Amino acid sequence: MSIIEFKNVTFRYESDDEGVVLAPAVKDFSLSIGEGEFMAILGHNGSGKSTLAKLANGLLLPESGEVIVDGMDTKNEDDDIKIKQTVGVVFQNPDNQIVATIVEEDVAFGPENLGIEPAEIRRRVDESLKLVGMYKYKNHEPHKLSGGQKQRVAIAGIIAMEPRCIILDEPTAMLDPEGRRDVMNAIKRLNRELGITVVFITHYMEEACEADRIVVMDDSRLLLDGTPKEVFADTEKIRSIGLDVPQTCVLAKMLKNDGINLKNDLLSIDELVENIDDLLKGQ
Amino acid sequence: MSHLETQNLIYVYGEGTPFKITALDNVNIDIQKGEFVAIIGHTGSGKSTLVQHLNGLLKPTDGKILLDGENIWQSKSKIFDTRFRVGLCFQYPEYQLFEETVYKDIAFGPTNMGLSKAEIDERVRNAAKYVGIPDDMLSKSPFDLSGGEKRRVAIAGVISMEPEILILDEPTSGLDPMGREQILALIKNYREQTGKTVIIVSHSMDDVARFATKVIVMNSSKVEISGTVDEVFEKSSRLREIGLSVPQITEIFIKLREKGYDVSEKIYTVEQGYLELKKLFEGRGIS
């Protein structure tokens, strides 16, 4: 069953200048996200990715079409709280998402607002911090943490509300390679160990490759939808919209164009090296 | 003679407190005129602390920084002069835009240098051209621009001071692939057209391999390796030990060598990789 469903959704922002009508940020967009999926949404700046994140839990409402979260229409105000409990969103800049002066208090902020019993809050805060590898920092001051650590605290704050789906809007864009790796690992655990549906918005193709399914956005529309291997097989299309393709794919494609009989779906370095080795050994 | 040089540079944060950290430990670097230098290293290795010394923003705990052979801290006028000759663009510089218009923001540096109105105007327009900001954007508020545009305006604000050395601390972080390519291309053009020295701090091995004439690798507050791209990427196992990597393409060739194929390890770009593999296949009669 799908946990989030976009049905022919169109959305446009209002202009600051009166009488000016802006182009839609999302145009006639349909997508069904299944419970338990690990999906990456890939697209360059301005392609409509972040708008999708805000539409998915009712922070923005569609101009036309419907967004259905676990059977609830986001336009229905009575379901608003239930929708936001079902779908949690983590944004790009960790500094804008931390509200408390102690790590564990920050993580407790969400569950406190849900009116949960103190003992249960304690359990959730500890579990969430352990999951993202930040438990030993529970008494630290958030502003003294690195960017990657802060982002993991922000993720723990969402997990503590026990949503069934988490949407992460470019959570690694402001982080260094080490911070990115730590955050990616935490996200993978959410999906693999807790079975939470993860929708991961990014413009790093290496990160998108770790998902089970990739949706590519361009010019406010859905351009491609498939497994990483399927999506990156179309190197020209991906590059034509200003996104990167793994270098292994580009190299394999160039050799294939010369008539070298490499496989079509080489994504990782090891796969390419194996395939070259096999060809040279004449297998 | 070196254009910019550090001699036994040491910097300690929080001296005399329990939080004392040695951020730079006996750092010696040597940069010639016109070089394109990349400084790489993982977080906390001392990269940003190092570049903040190069224009006198931080004062060394010990050691010297020499610009054209003269100690930048030798007198008040010297350090004042250094800050105009060495331009530093911080990480996420778009957060430092503050003026009402793009024009005024780019003009801020030259105005502080006490230049005439006509000179300031020429510099603003020149700098805007280098970063690809069109004339009609100059009258806009910088806050109405996109992230990539804001960053280009911020870089123009440093270029407009016409520094002899331009330093950019992670100029592409947080940008999408297209934005990243634009910024790298403008830096490359700027350097080719002006012949000036450029230093960038970067995390991306792929970018470093494509542009730099010299690479300085920082690790635990020290210079770990320094040399040409070839000399640095040759030490791939050491780079991995200190939390860095070699370009993806290079890794393919390292693995092929491990399997016993006679291929070069000095392959950093897809094009080089393509030619090398073609040679390999043709040598075995496969093509």
Coordinates of C-alpha atoms in Angstrom, one line a residue:
Chain A
M1 CA 0.0 0.0 0.0
S2 CA 1.2 3.5 -0.7
I3 CA 1.9 5.8 2.3
I4 CA 2.0 9.0 0.2
E5 CA 0.3 9.5 -3.0
F6 CA 0.6 12.5 -5.3
K7 CA -2.3 12.6 -7.8
N8 CA -1.9 15.2 -10.6
V9 CA -0.5 17.8 -8.2
T10 CA 0.1 21.3 -9.4
F11 CA 1.5 24.0 -7.0
R12 CA 2.6 27.5 -7.5
Y13 CA 4.1 30.1 -5.1
E14 CA 2.6 33.5 -4.8
S15 CA 4.7 36.4 -6.0
D16 CA 5.6 39.3 -3.7
D17 CA 4.7 41.7 -6.5
E18 CA 1.0 42.1 -6.9
G19 CA -0.6 40.8 -10.1
V20 CA 2.4 38.7 -11.1
V21 CA 1.7 35.0 -11.6
L22 CA 4.6 32.7 -11.1
A23 CA 5.2 29.5 -13.1
P24 CA 4.2 26.4 -11.2
A25 CA 6.9 24.9 -9.0
V26 CA 5.3 21.4 -9.4
K27 CA 3.3 20.6 -12.5
D28 CA 0.8 17.8 -12.9
F29 CA 2.9 15.5 -10.7
S30 CA 1.8 12.0 -9.9
L31 CA 3.8 9.6 -7.7
S32 CA 3.0 6.7 -5.4
I33 CA 5.4 6.1 -2.5
G34 CA 5.0 2.6 -1.0
E35 CA 5.3 1.9 2.8
G36 CA 8.9 0.8 3.6
E37 CA 10.4 2.2 0.5
F38 CA 13.8 3.9 0.4
M39 CA 13.5 6.5 -2.4
A40 CA 15.8 9.2 -3.6
I41 CA 14.4 12.3 -5.4
L42 CA 17.1 13.8 -7.6
G43 CA 17.0 17.1 -9.4
H44 CA 18.9 20.3 -9.8
N45 CA 18.1 23.6 -7.9
G46 CA 14.7 24.9 -8.8
S47 CA 13.4 21.6 -10.2
G48 CA 10.6 21.4 -7.6
K49 CA 12.2 18.8 -5.2
S50 CA 11.8 20.9 -2.0
T51 CA 8.2 21.9 -2.9
L52 CA 7.4 18.1 -3.0
A53 CA 8.7 17.7 0.5
K54 CA 6.5 20.4 1.8
L55 CA 3.5 19.2 -0.1
A56 CA 4.0 15.7 1.3
N57 CA 3.1 16.5 4.9
G58 CA 0.7 19.4 4.3
L59 CA 3.1 22.3 4.9
L60 CA 2.0 23.4 1.5
L61 CA -1.4 22.5 -0.1
P62 CA -1.8 21.8 -3.8
E63 CA -3.5 24.3 -6.2
S64 CA -5.0 21.4 -8.0
G65 CA -4.8 17.6 -7.6
E66 CA -4.5 15.8 -4.3
V67 CA -1.8 14.6 -1.9
I68 CA -3.0 11.6 0.1
V69 CA -1.1 10.5 3.2
D70 CA -2.1 7.1 4.5
G71 CA -5.6 7.6 3.2
M72 CA -5.9 11.2 4.4
D73 CA -6.2 14.2 2.1
T74 CA -3.7 16.9 3.2
K75 CA -6.4 19.5 2.4
N76 CA -8.5 18.2 5.2
E77 CA -7.7 20.3 8.2
D78 CA -9.1 17.8 10.7
D79 CA -6.4 15.4 9.7
D80 CA -3.6 17.9 9.8
I81 CA -2.0 16.8 13.1
K82 CA -2.3 13.1 12.2
I83 CA -0.7 13.8 8.8
K84 CA 2.3 15.6 10.4
Q85 CA 2.7 12.7 12.8
T86 CA 2.8 10.2 9.9
V87 CA 5.3 12.2 7.8
G88 CA 8.2 14.0 9.4
V89 CA 10.5 16.4 7.5
V90 CA 14.2 17.1 8.0
F91 CA 15.5 20.2 6.2
Q92 CA 18.8 21.2 4.8
N93 CA 20.3 23.6 7.3
P94 CA 20.7 22.0 10.8
D95 CA 21.1 25.4 12.4
N96 CA 17.5 26.3 11.6
Q97 CA 16.0 23.2 13.1
I98 CA 17.5 23.0 16.6
V99 CA 15.4 24.6 19.3
A100 CA 16.9 23.6 22.7
T101 CA 20.2 24.3 24.4
I102 CA 20.9 20.7 25.3
V103 CA 20.9 17.8 22.8
E104 CA 18.5 15.5 24.6
E105 CA 16.0 18.4 25.3
D106 CA 16.0 19.2 21.6
V107 CA 15.2 15.6 20.7
A108 CA 12.4 15.6 23.4
F109 CA 10.8 18.7 21.9
G110 CA 8.6 16.8 19.4
P111 CA 7.3 14.0 21.6
E112 CA 6.6 16.6 24.4
N113 CA 4.4 18.5 22.1
L114 CA 2.6 15.3 21.2
G115 CA 1.7 15.0 24.9
I116 CA 3.6 11.7 25.5
E117 CA 4.3 10.4 29.0
P118 CA 7.7 11.4 30.5
A119 CA 8.9 7.8 30.8
E120 CA 8.1 7.1 27.2
I121 CA 9.8 10.4 26.1
R122 CA 12.9 9.3 27.9
R123 CA 12.9 5.9 26.2
R124 CA 12.3 7.5 22.7
V125 CA 15.0 10.2 23.2
D126 CA 17.6 7.6 24.2
E127 CA 16.7 5.2 21.4
S128 CA 16.7 7.9 18.8
L129 CA 20.0 9.3 19.8
K130 CA 21.5 5.8 19.8
L131 CA 20.2 5.1 16.4
V132 CA 21.9 8.1 14.9
G133 CA 25.1 7.5 16.9
M134 CA 24.7 10.7 19.0
Y135 CA 23.8 9.1 22.4
K136 CA 27.1 10.0 24.0
Y137 CA 26.5 13.7 23.2
K138 CA 23.1 13.8 24.8
N139 CA 24.2 16.4 27.4
H140 CA 26.1 18.5 25.0
E141 CA 25.2 21.9 23.7
P142 CA 24.0 21.6 20.1
H143 CA 25.8 24.8 18.9
K144 CA 29.2 23.2 19.7
L145 CA 28.6 20.2 17.5
S146 CA 29.8 19.8 13.9
G147 CA 27.3 20.2 11.0
G148 CA 26.9 16.5 10.5
Q149 CA 26.3 15.9 14.3
K150 CA 23.7 18.6 14.4
Q151 CA 21.9 17.2 11.4
R152 CA 21.9 13.8 13.1
V153 CA 20.4 15.4 16.2
A154 CA 17.7 16.9 14.0
I155 CA 17.0 13.5 12.5
A156 CA 16.8 12.0 16.0
G157 CA 14.2 14.7 16.9
I158 CA 12.0 13.5 14.1
I159 CA 12.5 9.8 14.8
A160 CA 11.4 10.4 18.5
M161 CA 8.0 11.3 17.2
E162 CA 7.9 7.8 15.6
P163 CA 6.6 8.9 12.1
R164 CA 6.1 6.1 9.6
C165 CA 7.7 8.2 6.8
I166 CA 10.6 10.6 7.0
I167 CA 11.4 13.1 4.2
L168 CA 14.8 14.5 4.2
D169 CA 15.3 17.6 2.1
E170 CA 19.0 17.7 1.1
P171 CA 20.1 16.9 4.6
T172 CA 23.8 16.6 3.5
A173 CA 24.1 19.6 1.3
M174 CA 25.9 21.7 3.9
L175 CA 28.1 18.9 5.3
D176 CA 31.6 17.7 4.6
P177 CA 32.3 14.2 3.2
E178 CA 32.6 12.7 6.7
G179 CA 29.4 14.3 8.0
R180 CA 27.6 13.2 4.8
R181 CA 28.7 9.6 5.4
D182 CA 27.5 9.6 9.0
V183 CA 24.1 11.1 8.1
M184 CA 23.7 8.6 5.2
N185 CA 24.4 5.7 7.5
A186 CA 21.9 7.0 10.0
I187 CA 19.3 7.3 7.3
K188 CA 19.9 3.8 6.0
R189 CA 19.4 2.4 9.5
L190 CA 16.0 4.1 9.8
N191 CA 14.9 2.3 6.7
R192 CA 16.6 -1.1 7.1
E193 CA 16.2 -1.5 10.8
L194 CA 13.0 0.3 11.7
G195 CA 11.3 -0.1 8.4
I196 CA 10.5 3.6 8.2
T197 CA 9.7 4.8 4.7
V198 CA 12.5 7.2 3.6
V199 CA 12.3 9.8 0.9
F200 CA 15.6 11.4 0.4
I201 CA 16.0 14.6 -1.6
T202 CA 19.5 15.2 -2.9
H203 CA 21.5 16.4 -5.9
Y204 CA 24.4 14.1 -5.1
M205 CA 24.2 11.1 -7.4
E206 CA 26.4 8.9 -5.2
E207 CA 23.9 9.2 -2.4
A208 CA 20.9 8.6 -4.7
C209 CA 22.6 5.4 -5.8
E210 CA 22.1 4.0 -2.3
A211 CA 18.4 4.1 -2.6
D212 CA 16.2 1.3 -3.9
R213 CA 14.3 3.7 -6.3
I214 CA 15.2 7.1 -7.8
V215 CA 12.8 9.7 -9.0
V216 CA 14.3 12.4 -11.2
M217 CA 12.6 15.8 -11.3
D218 CA 13.2 18.4 -14.0
D219 CA 11.4 21.6 -14.8
S220 CA 8.7 20.9 -12.1
R221 CA 7.8 17.5 -13.6
L222 CA 8.7 13.9 -13.1
L223 CA 11.3 12.9 -15.7
L224 CA 12.5 9.4 -14.7
D225 CA 11.5 6.8 -12.2
G226 CA 13.3 3.5 -11.6
T227 CA 16.1 1.7 -9.9
P228 CA 19.5 3.4 -9.8
K229 CA 20.8 1.1 -12.6
E230 CA 17.8 1.9 -14.8
V231 CA 18.0 5.6 -14.2
F232 CA 21.7 6.0 -14.7
A233 CA 21.7 3.9 -17.8
D234 CA 20.3 7.0 -19.6
T235 CA 23.5 9.0 -19.1
E236 CA 22.7 11.6 -21.8
K237 CA 19.3 12.4 -20.4
I238 CA 20.6 12.8 -16.9
R239 CA 23.5 15.0 -18.0
S240 CA 21.3 17.1 -20.3
I241 CA 19.4 18.3 -17.2
G242 CA 22.6 19.4 -15.4
L243 CA 22.9 16.4 -13.1
D244 CA 26.0 14.2 -12.6
V245 CA 26.2 10.6 -13.7
P246 CA 28.6 8.3 -11.9
Q247 CA 31.9 8.4 -13.7
T248 CA 31.9 4.6 -14.1
C249 CA 28.7 4.9 -16.2
V250 CA 30.1 7.6 -18.4
L251 CA 33.3 5.7 -19.0
A252 CA 31.4 2.4 -19.7
K253 CA 29.2 4.3 -22.2
M254 CA 32.1 5.8 -24.1
L255 CA 33.7 2.3 -24.4
K256 CA 30.4 0.8 -25.5
N257 CA 30.1 3.4 -28.2
D258 CA 33.4 2.1 -29.5
G259 CA 31.9 -1.4 -29.8
I260 CA 33.4 -2.8 -26.6
N261 CA 30.9 -5.3 -25.3
L262 CA 30.4 -4.1 -21.7
K263 CA 27.2 -4.7 -19.7
N264 CA 24.5 -2.0 -19.7
D265 CA 24.0 -1.6 -16.0
L266 CA 27.5 -1.0 -14.5
L267 CA 27.2 1.4 -11.5
S268 CA 30.0 0.7 -9.1
I269 CA 33.7 0.7 -9.6
D270 CA 34.0 -2.9 -8.7
E271 CA 31.3 -3.9 -11.2
L272 CA 33.2 -2.1 -14.0
V273 CA 36.5 -3.5 -13.1
E274 CA 35.1 -7.1 -12.9
N275 CA 33.4 -6.7 -16.3
I276 CA 36.6 -5.3 -17.9
D277 CA 38.5 -8.2 -16.4
D278 CA 36.0 -10.8 -17.7
L279 CA 36.2 -9.3 -21.2
L280 CA 39.9 -9.3 -21.3
K281 CA 40.1 -12.9 -20.1
G282 CA 37.7 -13.7 -22.9
Q283 CA 34.8 -14.9 -20.9
Chain B
M1 CA 61.4 34.1 -4.8
S2 CA 58.2 32.8 -3.3
H3 CA 55.0 34.9 -3.7
L4 CA 53.5 33.7 -0.5
E5 CA 55.2 31.6 2.1
T6 CA 54.7 30.4 5.7
Q7 CA 57.6 29.6 7.9
N8 CA 57.1 27.3 10.9
L9 CA 53.6 28.6 11.3
I10 CA 51.9 27.6 14.6
Y11 CA 48.4 28.5 15.7
V12 CA 46.9 27.6 19.0
Y13 CA 43.2 28.1 19.8
G14 CA 42.2 28.7 23.5
E15 CA 45.8 29.0 24.8
G16 CA 45.7 28.8 28.6
T17 CA 42.3 27.2 28.8
P18 CA 41.4 23.5 29.1
F19 CA 40.1 23.6 25.5
K20 CA 43.5 24.4 24.0
I21 CA 43.9 23.0 20.5
T22 CA 46.9 23.3 18.2
A23 CA 45.2 24.0 14.9
L24 CA 48.4 24.6 12.9
D25 CA 51.6 22.8 13.9
N26 CA 54.7 23.9 12.2
V27 CA 53.2 24.5 8.7
N28 CA 55.5 25.4 5.9
I29 CA 54.0 26.2 2.5
D30 CA 55.4 28.0 -0.5
I31 CA 53.4 29.4 -3.3
Q32 CA 54.7 30.9 -6.5
K33 CA 53.1 33.6 -8.6
G34 CA 50.3 32.4 -10.9
E35 CA 49.9 29.0 -9.3
F36 CA 46.5 27.4 -8.9
V37 CA 46.8 25.8 -5.5
A38 CA 44.3 23.4 -3.9
I39 CA 44.3 22.8 -0.2
I40 CA 42.6 19.6 0.8
G41 CA 42.0 17.7 4.1
H42 CA 39.2 16.4 6.1
T43 CA 37.2 18.6 8.6
G44 CA 39.4 19.8 11.5
S45 CA 42.6 19.3 9.6
G46 CA 43.5 23.0 9.7
K47 CA 42.6 24.1 6.2
S48 CA 40.4 27.0 7.1
T49 CA 42.7 28.1 9.9
L50 CA 45.6 28.1 7.5
V51 CA 43.9 30.3 4.8
Q52 CA 42.7 32.7 7.5
H53 CA 46.4 33.4 8.3
L54 CA 47.3 34.1 4.7
N55 CA 45.6 37.5 4.6
G56 CA 46.3 38.3 8.2
L57 CA 42.8 37.6 9.6
L58 CA 44.4 35.4 12.3
K59 CA 47.7 36.2 13.9
P60 CA 50.2 33.3 14.2
T61 CA 51.0 32.1 17.7
D62 CA 54.4 31.5 16.3
G63 CA 56.2 31.5 12.9
K64 CA 55.9 33.9 10.0
I65 CA 53.9 34.6 6.9
L66 CA 55.9 36.2 4.1
L67 CA 54.3 38.0 1.1
D68 CA 56.9 38.7 -1.5
G69 CA 59.5 38.0 1.1
E70 CA 58.2 40.5 3.7
N71 CA 56.6 39.5 7.0
I72 CA 53.0 40.6 6.8
W73 CA 52.9 41.4 10.5
Q74 CA 56.1 43.6 10.5
S75 CA 54.1 46.8 10.8
K76 CA 50.6 48.2 11.0
S77 CA 50.7 49.5 7.5
K78 CA 52.0 46.2 6.1
I79 CA 49.1 44.2 7.6
F80 CA 46.6 46.7 6.3
D81 CA 48.1 46.5 2.9
T82 CA 48.1 42.7 3.0
R83 CA 44.4 42.5 3.5
F84 CA 43.8 44.2 0.1
R85 CA 46.5 42.3 -1.7
V86 CA 45.3 38.9 -0.5
G87 CA 41.5 38.5 -1.0
L88 CA 39.7 35.8 1.1
C89 CA 36.3 34.5 0.3
F90 CA 34.8 32.5 3.1
Q91 CA 32.7 29.4 3.0
Y92 CA 29.0 30.2 2.3
P93 CA 29.9 33.8 1.4
E94 CA 26.3 34.5 0.4
Y95 CA 25.5 34.8 4.1
Q96 CA 27.7 37.9 4.2
L97 CA 25.8 39.9 1.6
F98 CA 24.3 42.9 3.4
E99 CA 23.9 45.9 1.1
E100 CA 20.7 47.2 -0.5
T101 CA 21.8 46.5 -4.0
V102 CA 24.2 44.0 -5.7
Y103 CA 26.2 47.0 -7.0
K104 CA 26.8 48.4 -3.5
D105 CA 27.7 45.1 -2.2
I106 CA 30.4 44.5 -4.8
A107 CA 31.6 48.1 -4.3
F108 CA 32.1 47.7 -0.6
G109 CA 35.7 46.6 -0.8
P110 CA 36.9 49.1 -3.4
T111 CA 35.1 51.9 -1.5
N112 CA 37.1 51.0 1.7
M113 CA 40.3 51.1 -0.3
G114 CA 39.6 54.9 -0.9
L115 CA 39.3 54.7 -4.7
S116 CA 37.6 57.3 -6.8
K117 CA 34.0 56.9 -7.9
A118 CA 35.0 56.2 -11.5
E119 CA 37.5 53.6 -10.5
I120 CA 35.0 51.9 -8.2
D121 CA 32.5 51.8 -11.0
E122 CA 34.9 50.2 -13.4
R123 CA 35.9 47.6 -10.8
V124 CA 32.4 46.7 -9.9
R125 CA 31.5 46.2 -13.6
N126 CA 34.6 44.2 -14.3
A127 CA 34.1 42.0 -11.3
A128 CA 30.5 41.4 -12.2
K129 CA 31.6 40.4 -15.7
Y130 CA 34.1 37.8 -14.4
V131 CA 31.4 36.1 -12.3
G132 CA 28.7 36.4 -15.0
I133 CA 26.4 38.8 -13.2
P134 CA 24.5 40.8 -15.9
D135 CA 24.2 44.6 -15.7
D136 CA 20.5 44.6 -14.9
M137 CA 21.1 42.5 -11.9
L138 CA 23.3 45.2 -10.3
S139 CA 20.4 47.3 -9.2
K140 CA 18.6 44.4 -7.6
S141 CA 18.6 43.5 -3.9
P142 CA 21.1 40.7 -3.3
F143 CA 18.4 38.9 -1.2
D144 CA 16.2 38.4 -4.3
L145 CA 18.8 36.3 -6.1
S146 CA 19.1 32.5 -6.2
G147 CA 21.7 30.8 -4.0
G148 CA 24.2 30.3 -6.9
E149 CA 23.8 34.0 -8.0
K150 CA 24.3 35.2 -4.4
R151 CA 27.5 33.2 -4.2
R152 CA 28.8 34.7 -7.4
V153 CA 28.0 38.2 -6.2
A154 CA 29.9 37.5 -3.0
I155 CA 32.9 36.3 -5.0
A156 CA 32.7 39.4 -7.1
G157 CA 32.9 41.5 -3.9
V158 CA 36.4 40.0 -3.3
I159 CA 37.5 40.1 -7.0
S160 CA 36.6 43.8 -7.1
M161 CA 39.5 44.6 -4.8
E162 CA 41.7 43.1 -7.4
P163 CA 43.8 41.1 -5.0
E164 CA 47.1 39.7 -6.2
I165 CA 46.1 36.4 -4.6
L166 CA 42.5 35.2 -4.5
I167 CA 41.6 32.6 -1.8
L168 CA 38.3 30.8 -1.8
D169 CA 37.3 28.5 1.1
E170 CA 35.2 25.7 -0.4
P171 CA 33.6 27.8 -3.1
T172 CA 31.3 25.1 -4.4
S173 CA 30.0 23.5 -1.2
G174 CA 26.2 23.2 -1.1
L175 CA 25.7 23.9 -4.8
D176 CA 24.1 21.5 -7.3
P177 CA 26.3 20.1 -10.1
M178 CA 25.5 22.9 -12.5
G179 CA 26.2 25.6 -10.0
R180 CA 29.4 23.9 -9.1
E181 CA 30.6 23.8 -12.7
Q182 CA 29.7 27.5 -13.2
I183 CA 31.8 28.5 -10.1
L184 CA 34.7 26.3 -11.1
A185 CA 34.6 27.6 -14.7
L186 CA 34.6 31.3 -13.5
I187 CA 37.5 30.7 -11.2
K188 CA 39.4 29.0 -14.0
N189 CA 38.6 31.9 -16.5
Y190 CA 39.6 34.5 -13.9
R191 CA 42.9 32.9 -13.4
E192 CA 43.6 32.5 -17.1
Q193 CA 42.7 36.1 -17.9
T194 CA 44.4 37.8 -15.0
G195 CA 47.3 35.4 -14.5
K196 CA 46.8 35.9 -10.7
T197 CA 47.5 33.3 -8.0
V198 CA 44.4 31.4 -6.9
I199 CA 44.1 29.2 -3.8
I200 CA 41.0 27.1 -3.2
V201 CA 40.1 24.9 -0.2
S202 CA 38.3 21.9 -1.5
H203 CA 36.8 18.5 -0.5
S204 CA 36.4 17.3 -4.0
M205 CA 39.3 15.2 -5.3
D206 CA 37.7 15.2 -8.8
D207 CA 37.8 19.0 -9.0
V208 CA 41.3 19.2 -7.6
A209 CA 42.6 16.8 -10.2
R210 CA 41.1 18.9 -13.0
F211 CA 42.3 22.3 -12.0
A212 CA 45.1 22.5 -9.6
T213 CA 48.8 23.0 -10.5
K214 CA 49.8 22.3 -6.9
V215 CA 48.1 20.4 -4.1
I216 CA 48.6 20.8 -0.4
V217 CA 47.2 18.0 1.8
M218 CA 46.5 18.9 5.4
N219 CA 46.2 16.3 8.1
S220 CA 46.0 16.8 11.9
S221 CA 47.2 20.4 11.8
K222 CA 50.2 19.6 9.6
V223 CA 51.1 19.5 5.9
E224 CA 50.9 15.8 5.0
I225 CA 51.8 15.9 1.3
S226 CA 52.5 18.8 -1.0
G227 CA 53.2 18.6 -4.7
T228 CA 51.7 18.3 -8.2
V229 CA 48.5 16.4 -8.8
D230 CA 50.5 13.3 -9.9
E231 CA 52.8 13.4 -6.8
V232 CA 49.8 13.6 -4.5
F233 CA 47.5 11.0 -6.0
E234 CA 50.4 8.6 -6.3
K235 CA 50.0 8.2 -2.5
S236 CA 46.5 6.8 -2.7
S237 CA 46.8 4.4 0.2
R238 CA 48.1 7.2 2.5
L239 CA 45.3 9.5 1.3
R240 CA 42.8 6.8 2.3
E241 CA 44.4 6.4 5.7
I242 CA 43.8 10.1 6.5
G243 CA 40.2 10.0 5.5
L244 CA 40.6 11.3 1.9
S245 CA 40.1 9.5 -1.4
V246 CA 41.4 9.6 -4.9
P247 CA 39.1 10.4 -7.8
Q248 CA 36.7 7.6 -8.7
I249 CA 38.4 7.1 -12.1
T250 CA 41.8 6.7 -10.5
E251 CA 40.4 4.0 -8.3
I252 CA 39.3 2.0 -11.3
F253 CA 42.9 2.0 -12.6
I254 CA 44.4 1.1 -9.2
K255 CA 42.1 -1.9 -9.0
L256 CA 43.0 -3.0 -12.6
R257 CA 46.6 -2.8 -11.6
E258 CA 46.0 -4.9 -8.6
K259 CA 44.5 -7.5 -11.0
G260 CA 47.8 -7.5 -12.9
Y261 CA 47.0 -5.2 -15.8
D262 CA 49.7 -2.9 -17.1
V263 CA 47.7 0.4 -16.9
S264 CA 48.8 3.8 -15.7
E265 CA 47.8 5.0 -12.3
K266 CA 48.0 8.6 -13.3
I267 CA 44.5 8.7 -14.6
Y268 CA 42.3 11.4 -13.1
T269 CA 39.6 12.2 -15.6
V270 CA 37.0 10.2 -17.6
E271 CA 38.7 11.2 -20.9
Q272 CA 42.1 10.0 -19.7
G273 CA 40.5 6.8 -18.5
Y274 CA 38.8 6.2 -21.8
L275 CA 42.0 6.5 -23.8
E276 CA 43.9 4.2 -21.4
L277 CA 41.3 1.5 -21.5
K278 CA 41.0 1.8 -25.3
K279 CA 44.7 1.1 -25.5
L280 CA 44.3 -1.9 -23.2
F281 CA 41.5 -3.4 -25.2
E282 CA 43.2 -2.7 -28.5
G283 CA 46.4 -4.3 -27.2
R284 CA 44.5 -7.5 -26.6
G285 CA 42.8 -7.3 -30.0
I286 CA 39.4 -6.4 -28.6
S287 CA 37.7 -3.3 -30.0

